[in-house]
Structures are given as C-alpha cells and as structure tokens.
Amino acid sequence: MYYNWKEKINTEELKNVANLIKNGEVIVFPTETVYGIGANALDSNAVKKIFLAKGRPSDNPLIVHVANKEDIGRVVYTPSAVEQKLIDTFMPGPITIILKKKPIIPNSVSAGLDTVGIRMPSNEIAHKIIAASEVPIAAPSANISGRPSGTRVQDIIGELESKVSAIIDGGECEYGLESTVVKVIDDTPVILRPRKNFTRRY
Ligand code: AMP
Ligand code: MG
C-alpha cells in the first residue's frame, strides 16, 4: 500500500500503518536523514523480515527508533551522565547513540552485541508512526544491501515495494545523509560513523 503524506499526515491511514507495525509487518517510512525500512523492534520475527527484504547480513545491527525520551528506558539500561548529555543535546535529531541494551531487544536486532543504537527522529511522520505503534521500531536504511540509502520514495519503490506492507511518502528527506553514530567510551563520545555526503542520489 502506498500512502502519500507529502502535504499532510492522514490520521486514519496513520492508524492502519501503526496496526501493520503492531502486527509484525514491515513498512518504509521517511525520517529526516534517509528513508527507513522498519518493523517492531521487540518482535524478532518482524525484524527477520527486514534482513530478508534488504538482503542484509545478519551480523549488521539495526538502529532502534523511539518516539520520546521516556521510551529509551524501555530498551536500554540507564545512560551514563555523558550519554544523557548527548541525548539531551542532540535528540530528537540525526544522531544514533550506542547504549547497553536490555533483554527486551532481541539479539537479531543488535546482531548479538550487548549494545544497541538508539535514534529519535525529529521528522514528524517518523515520530507519529513510532508513537502510534507504541513500540520501538528497528529500521535500517530503505535500500537493498550495498545500494545507496533512499532519500526519495521514487528511488526506493522499485527495490522494495514487493517486499513491504506499506510505503509512506513524506517527500524528500531533509538531510539526505545517514545519522551520525556515537558511542561513549571511557566517558568520551567517539564517532563510529560520521555523516557522509555521498549518499544522496538523484
Ligand atoms: P544502517 O541502519 O544501514 O544505517 O546501519 C546501521 C549502522 O549503525 C550499522 O552498520 C553500524 O555501523 C551502526 N550500529 C548499529 N548498532 C550498533 C552497535 N550496537 N554498535 C556499533 N555500531 C552499531
Ligand atoms: Mg544502510
């Protein structure tokens, strides 16, 4: 199903999309960085569908998207003071912070690591979908593994349409670059993945 929310979010359709997530389906949705291919991060069967759709190796961990700061404590242990400062300074926005995961996050999401990348999108559509789904959404970039990350639905639809239950069109992504991935090591923030500028494609 294709949903056009470029001009405005349709609240009836939002309920449908949230129900798809609750039912373990996979969707493509916009964020301020790139489009994501997402599913319920607490449901390992749903998460497996993401890896299958993308042809993504199972040792490449997924980023978990939350709607609000209060939702972070559901999926990770209490952040340190430095981690909390990063959260308060940069979230919501185009940053992913690696934190120690709680067992509620399946190992398939974290690729067996005891940490998980947490992101809180500032994009309104992404925010509303995660909030309405009432679960965190595991989502890598919406592209077949090895191809550039999609920043417009027309770049994604051919690759993924047959593999997902819904595609939400929010127009072109604000940044068009993947999130900065940061991990705090010995109280120092270390950038594991800088924002790249070669991912936008026209
Ligand atoms: P993608 O979702 O395709 O943008 O890729 C997510 C990337 O986030 C991974 O390839 C890793 O580089 C990084 N990442 C996600 N989770 C972790 C983690 N637990 N530890 C370190 N890096 C991570
Ligand atoms: Mg990617």
mmCIF file of C-alpha atoms and ligand atoms in Angstrom:
data_model
loop_
_atom_site.group_PDB
_atom_site.id
_atom_site.type_symbol
_atom_site.label_atom_id
_atom_site.label_comp_id
_atom_site.label_asym_id
_atom_site.label_seq_id
_atom_site.Cartn_x
_atom_site.Cartn_y
_atom_site.Cartn_z
ATOM 1 C CA MET A 1 0.000 0.000 0.000
ATOM 2 C CA TYR A 2 1.270 3.473 -0.952
ATOM 3 C CA TYR A 3 0.399 6.385 1.351
ATOM 4 C CA ASN A 4 1.021 9.933 0.188
ATOM 5 C CA TRP A 5 1.655 12.131 3.234
ATOM 6 C CA LYS A 6 3.761 14.711 1.437
ATOM 7 C CA GLU A 7 1.307 17.502 2.178
ATOM 8 C CA LYS A 8 -0.285 16.201 5.352
ATOM 9 C CA ILE A 9 -0.390 13.185 7.649
ATOM 10 C CA ASN A 10 -3.673 11.279 7.254
ATOM 11 C CA THR A 11 -4.785 10.214 10.731
ATOM 12 C CA GLU A 12 -6.944 7.299 9.520
ATOM 13 C CA GLU A 13 -4.053 5.962 7.460
ATOM 14 C CA LEU A 14 -1.719 6.523 10.438
ATOM 15 C CA LYS A 15 -3.839 4.045 12.423
ATOM 16 C CA ASN A 16 -3.515 1.497 9.594
ATOM 17 C CA VAL A 17 0.246 1.948 9.484
ATOM 18 C CA ALA A 18 0.552 1.603 13.285
ATOM 19 C CA ASN A 19 -1.520 -1.586 13.118
ATOM 20 C CA LEU A 20 0.814 -3.021 10.487
ATOM 21 C CA ILE A 21 3.749 -2.450 12.861
ATOM 22 C CA LYS A 22 1.825 -3.958 15.785
ATOM 23 C CA ASN A 23 1.040 -6.990 13.608
ATOM 24 C CA GLY A 24 4.700 -7.644 12.767
ATOM 25 C CA GLU A 25 4.662 -6.222 9.238
ATOM 26 C CA VAL A 26 7.410 -4.184 7.567
ATOM 27 C CA ILE A 27 6.986 -0.618 6.284
ATOM 28 C CA VAL A 28 9.041 2.026 4.514
ATOM 29 C CA PHE A 29 8.838 5.462 6.146
ATOM 30 C CA PRO A 30 10.630 8.811 5.926
ATOM 31 C CA THR A 31 12.973 10.269 8.529
ATOM 32 C CA GLU A 32 14.999 13.486 8.453
ATOM 33 C CA THR A 33 18.116 11.501 7.441
ATOM 34 C CA VAL A 34 17.096 8.819 4.913
ATOM 35 C CA TYR A 35 14.051 6.569 4.451
ATOM 36 C CA GLY A 36 13.893 3.614 6.831
ATOM 37 C CA ILE A 37 12.585 0.069 6.390
ATOM 38 C CA GLY A 38 11.082 -0.619 9.794
ATOM 39 C CA ALA A 39 9.370 -3.194 11.966
ATOM 40 C CA ASN A 40 8.548 -3.789 15.643
ATOM 41 C CA ALA A 41 11.963 -3.880 17.346
ATOM 42 C CA LEU A 42 10.603 -6.171 20.086
ATOM 43 C CA ASP A 43 9.456 -8.865 17.631
ATOM 44 C CA SER A 44 12.309 -10.979 16.265
ATOM 45 C CA ASN A 45 10.136 -12.464 13.509
ATOM 46 C CA ALA A 46 9.227 -8.991 12.281
ATOM 47 C CA VAL A 47 12.872 -7.955 12.422
ATOM 48 C CA LYS A 48 13.919 -11.000 10.360
ATOM 49 C CA LYS A 49 11.699 -9.730 7.539
ATOM 50 C CA ILE A 50 13.808 -6.554 7.365
ATOM 51 C CA PHE A 51 17.029 -8.535 6.918
ATOM 52 C CA LEU A 52 15.334 -10.672 4.236
ATOM 53 C CA ALA A 53 13.880 -7.697 2.343
ATOM 54 C CA LYS A 54 17.234 -5.901 2.262
ATOM 55 C CA GLY A 55 19.440 -8.950 1.815
ATOM 56 C CA ARG A 56 21.284 -7.553 4.835
ATOM 57 C CA PRO A 57 23.879 -9.766 6.550
ATOM 58 C CA SER A 58 22.615 -10.806 9.996
ATOM 59 C CA ASP A 59 25.848 -9.542 11.634
ATOM 60 C CA ASN A 60 24.990 -5.904 10.758
ATOM 61 C CA PRO A 61 22.994 -4.477 13.693
ATOM 62 C CA LEU A 62 19.824 -2.407 13.263
ATOM 63 C CA ILE A 63 19.175 1.008 14.783
ATOM 64 C CA VAL A 64 16.166 1.196 17.113
ATOM 65 C CA HIS A 65 13.939 4.264 16.713
ATOM 66 C CA VAL A 66 11.959 5.688 19.622
ATOM 67 C CA ALA A 67 9.404 8.497 19.713
ATOM 68 C CA ASN A 68 10.245 10.154 23.050
ATOM 69 C CA LYS A 69 12.984 10.308 25.664
ATOM 70 C CA GLU A 70 10.775 8.397 28.112
ATOM 71 C CA ASP A 71 10.794 5.429 25.714
ATOM 72 C CA ILE A 72 14.577 4.999 25.883
ATOM 73 C CA GLY A 73 14.492 3.358 29.323
ATOM 74 C CA ARG A 74 12.287 0.577 27.984
ATOM 75 C CA VAL A 75 15.027 -0.732 25.705
ATOM 76 C CA VAL A 76 18.378 0.211 27.314
ATOM 77 C CA TYR A 77 19.876 0.472 30.804
ATOM 78 C CA THR A 78 20.213 3.904 32.395
ATOM 79 C CA PRO A 79 22.610 6.052 30.336
ATOM 80 C CA SER A 80 25.733 7.500 31.980
ATOM 81 C CA ALA A 81 25.942 11.251 32.616
ATOM 82 C CA VAL A 82 27.847 11.801 29.353
ATOM 83 C CA GLU A 83 25.393 9.672 27.384
ATOM 84 C CA GLN A 84 22.488 11.549 28.939
ATOM 85 C CA LYS A 85 24.085 14.850 27.964
ATOM 86 C CA LEU A 86 24.329 13.654 24.340
ATOM 87 C CA ILE A 87 20.682 12.586 24.452
ATOM 88 C CA ASP A 88 19.560 15.923 25.873
ATOM 89 C CA THR A 89 21.683 17.929 23.448
ATOM 90 C CA PHE A 90 21.089 16.125 20.155
ATOM 91 C CA MET A 91 17.797 14.233 20.408
ATOM 92 C CA PRO A 92 15.474 14.351 18.595
ATOM 93 C CA GLY A 93 17.671 14.655 15.520
ATOM 94 C CA PRO A 94 20.089 12.906 13.150
ATOM 95 C CA ILE A 95 22.185 11.093 15.769
ATOM 96 C CA THR A 96 22.370 7.448 16.842
ATOM 97 C CA ILE A 97 23.754 6.725 20.300
ATOM 98 C CA ILE A 98 25.028 3.239 21.160
ATOM 99 C CA LEU A 99 23.751 2.164 24.587
ATOM 100 C CA LYS A 100 23.665 -1.035 26.649
ATOM 101 C CA LYS A 101 20.585 -2.960 25.605
ATOM 102 C CA LYS A 102 18.001 -4.584 27.831
ATOM 103 C CA PRO A 103 16.972 -8.204 27.068
ATOM 104 C CA ILE A 104 13.664 -6.934 25.603
ATOM 105 C CA ILE A 105 15.648 -6.113 22.432
ATOM 106 C CA PRO A 106 16.142 -9.387 20.523
ATOM 107 C CA ASN A 107 19.691 -10.410 19.629
ATOM 108 C CA SER A 108 18.713 -10.337 15.952
ATOM 109 C CA VAL A 109 18.339 -6.531 16.237
ATOM 110 C CA SER A 110 21.751 -5.999 17.861
ATOM 111 C CA ALA A 111 23.471 -8.736 15.815
ATOM 112 C CA GLY A 112 24.418 -10.451 19.065
ATOM 113 C CA LEU A 113 26.037 -7.367 20.629
ATOM 114 C CA ASP A 114 25.119 -6.297 24.164
ATOM 115 C CA THR A 115 24.598 -2.754 22.863
ATOM 116 C CA VAL A 116 22.029 -1.199 20.548
ATOM 117 C CA GLY A 117 21.934 2.007 18.517
ATOM 118 C CA ILE A 118 19.132 4.331 19.635
ATOM 119 C CA ARG A 119 17.732 7.089 17.452
ATOM 120 C CA MET A 120 14.896 9.572 17.994
ATOM 121 C CA PRO A 121 13.848 11.076 14.664
ATOM 122 C CA SER A 122 12.800 14.722 14.500
ATOM 123 C CA ASN A 123 10.810 14.032 11.317
ATOM 124 C CA GLU A 124 7.124 14.429 12.173
ATOM 125 C CA ILE A 125 5.916 11.432 10.148
ATOM 126 C CA ALA A 126 8.537 9.131 11.697
ATOM 127 C CA HIS A 127 7.710 10.459 15.163
ATOM 128 C CA LYS A 128 3.951 9.943 14.721
ATOM 129 C CA ILE A 129 4.339 6.413 13.322
ATOM 130 C CA ILE A 130 6.577 5.292 16.198
ATOM 131 C CA ALA A 131 4.317 6.921 18.804
ATOM 132 C CA ALA A 132 1.136 5.416 17.297
ATOM 133 C CA SER A 133 2.736 1.961 17.044
ATOM 134 C CA GLU A 134 3.504 2.057 20.802
ATOM 135 C CA VAL A 135 6.667 0.016 20.218
ATOM 136 C CA PRO A 136 10.203 0.982 19.236
ATOM 137 C CA ILE A 137 10.849 0.497 15.516
ATOM 138 C CA ALA A 138 14.028 -1.213 14.281
ATOM 139 C CA ALA A 139 14.936 0.361 10.965
ATOM 140 C CA PRO A 140 17.984 0.357 8.737
ATOM 141 C CA SER A 141 18.055 2.484 5.588
ATOM 142 C CA ALA A 142 15.459 1.632 2.935
ATOM 143 C CA ASN A 143 17.580 0.088 0.195
ATOM 144 C CA ILE A 144 18.801 -3.311 -0.902
ATOM 145 C CA SER A 145 22.041 -4.026 0.988
ATOM 146 C CA GLY A 146 25.019 -2.411 -0.733
ATOM 147 C CA ARG A 147 22.962 0.158 -2.666
ATOM 148 C CA PRO A 148 22.711 3.855 -1.720
ATOM 149 C CA SER A 149 20.268 4.797 1.051
ATOM 150 C CA GLY A 150 16.955 6.044 -0.338
ATOM 151 C CA THR A 151 16.086 9.688 0.243
ATOM 152 C CA ARG A 152 13.002 9.819 -2.027
ATOM 153 C CA VAL A 153 10.239 7.236 -2.499
ATOM 154 C CA GLN A 154 10.801 7.093 -6.249
ATOM 155 C CA ASP A 155 14.322 5.783 -5.540
ATOM 156 C CA ILE A 156 13.039 3.037 -3.256
ATOM 157 C CA ILE A 157 9.760 1.835 -4.678
ATOM 158 C CA GLY A 158 11.249 -0.402 -7.378
ATOM 159 C CA GLU A 159 13.651 -2.076 -4.953
ATOM 160 C CA LEU A 160 11.358 -2.699 -2.023
ATOM 161 C CA GLU A 161 7.676 -2.297 -2.964
ATOM 162 C CA SER A 162 7.035 -6.030 -3.332
ATOM 163 C CA LYS A 163 8.749 -6.784 -0.003
ATOM 164 C CA VAL A 164 6.930 -4.450 2.413
ATOM 165 C CA SER A 165 3.312 -3.905 3.515
ATOM 166 C CA ALA A 166 3.292 -0.109 3.202
ATOM 167 C CA ILE A 167 5.349 2.718 1.763
ATOM 168 C CA ILE A 168 4.774 6.140 3.303
ATOM 169 C CA ASP A 169 5.776 9.030 1.067
ATOM 170 C CA GLY A 170 6.890 12.091 3.006
ATOM 171 C CA GLY A 171 8.716 13.746 0.133
ATOM 172 C CA GLU A 172 12.461 14.228 0.060
ATOM 173 C CA CYS A 173 14.424 13.708 3.304
ATOM 174 C CA GLU A 174 15.548 16.938 4.967
ATOM 175 C CA TYR A 175 19.232 15.923 5.318
ATOM 176 C CA GLY A 176 19.592 13.071 2.838
ATOM 177 C CA LEU A 177 22.524 11.757 4.904
ATOM 178 C CA GLU A 178 22.657 8.872 7.358
ATOM 179 C CA SER A 179 22.727 9.613 11.088
ATOM 180 C CA THR A 180 25.972 10.167 12.974
ATOM 181 C CA VAL A 181 26.646 7.082 15.121
ATOM 182 C CA VAL A 182 28.208 7.891 18.505
ATOM 183 C CA LYS A 183 29.389 5.622 21.313
ATOM 184 C CA VAL A 184 30.662 6.850 24.664
ATOM 185 C CA ILE A 185 33.889 5.040 25.554
ATOM 186 C CA ASP A 186 35.572 5.857 28.909
ATOM 187 C CA ASP A 187 33.322 8.922 29.236
ATOM 188 C CA THR A 188 34.396 10.255 25.831
ATOM 189 C CA PRO A 189 31.985 10.407 22.875
ATOM 190 C CA VAL A 190 33.540 8.600 19.899
ATOM 191 C CA ILE A 191 32.058 8.964 16.412
ATOM 192 C CA LEU A 192 31.754 5.482 14.891
ATOM 193 C CA ARG A 193 30.096 6.703 11.691
ATOM 194 C CA PRO A 194 30.422 10.314 10.559
ATOM 195 C CA ARG A 195 27.719 11.907 8.433
ATOM 196 C CA LYS A 196 28.654 11.078 4.871
ATOM 197 C CA ASN A 197 27.857 13.338 1.965
ATOM 198 C CA PHE A 198 27.823 10.857 -0.883
ATOM 199 C CA THR A 199 24.616 9.027 -0.077
ATOM 200 C CA ARG A 200 22.157 11.428 -1.673
ATOM 201 C CA ARG A 201 21.274 10.244 -5.160
ATOM 202 C CA TYR A 202 19.311 11.953 -7.894
HETATM 203 P P1 AMP B 1 22.026 1.490 8.758
HETATM 204 O O1 AMP B 1 20.846 1.151 9.562
HETATM 205 O O2 AMP B 1 22.061 0.772 7.435
HETATM 206 O O3 AMP B 1 22.225 2.963 8.633
HETATM 207 O O4 AMP B 1 23.281 0.921 9.559
HETATM 208 C C1 AMP B 1 23.298 0.974 10.954
HETATM 209 C C2 AMP B 1 24.724 1.083 11.397
HETATM 210 O O5 AMP B 1 24.719 1.545 12.762
HETATM 211 C C3 AMP B 1 25.482 -0.219 11.474
HETATM 212 O O6 AMP B 1 26.017 -0.618 10.252
HETATM 213 C C4 AMP B 1 26.548 0.121 12.483
HETATM 214 O O7 AMP B 1 27.586 0.835 11.849
HETATM 215 C C5 AMP B 1 25.840 1.054 13.436
HETATM 216 N N1 AMP B 1 25.406 0.338 14.642
HETATM 217 C C6 AMP B 1 24.166 -0.089 14.926
HETATM 218 N N2 AMP B 1 24.137 -0.708 16.111
HETATM 219 C C7 AMP B 1 25.386 -0.681 16.578
HETATM 220 C C8 AMP B 1 26.004 -1.174 17.772
HETATM 221 N N3 AMP B 1 25.310 -1.823 18.709
HETATM 222 N N4 AMP B 1 27.325 -0.953 17.934
HETATM 223 C C9 AMP B 1 28.019 -0.290 16.995
HETATM 224 N N5 AMP B 1 27.504 0.182 15.849
HETATM 225 C C10 AMP B 1 26.204 -0.006 15.640
HETATM 226 MG MG MG B 2 22.245 1.463 5.321
#
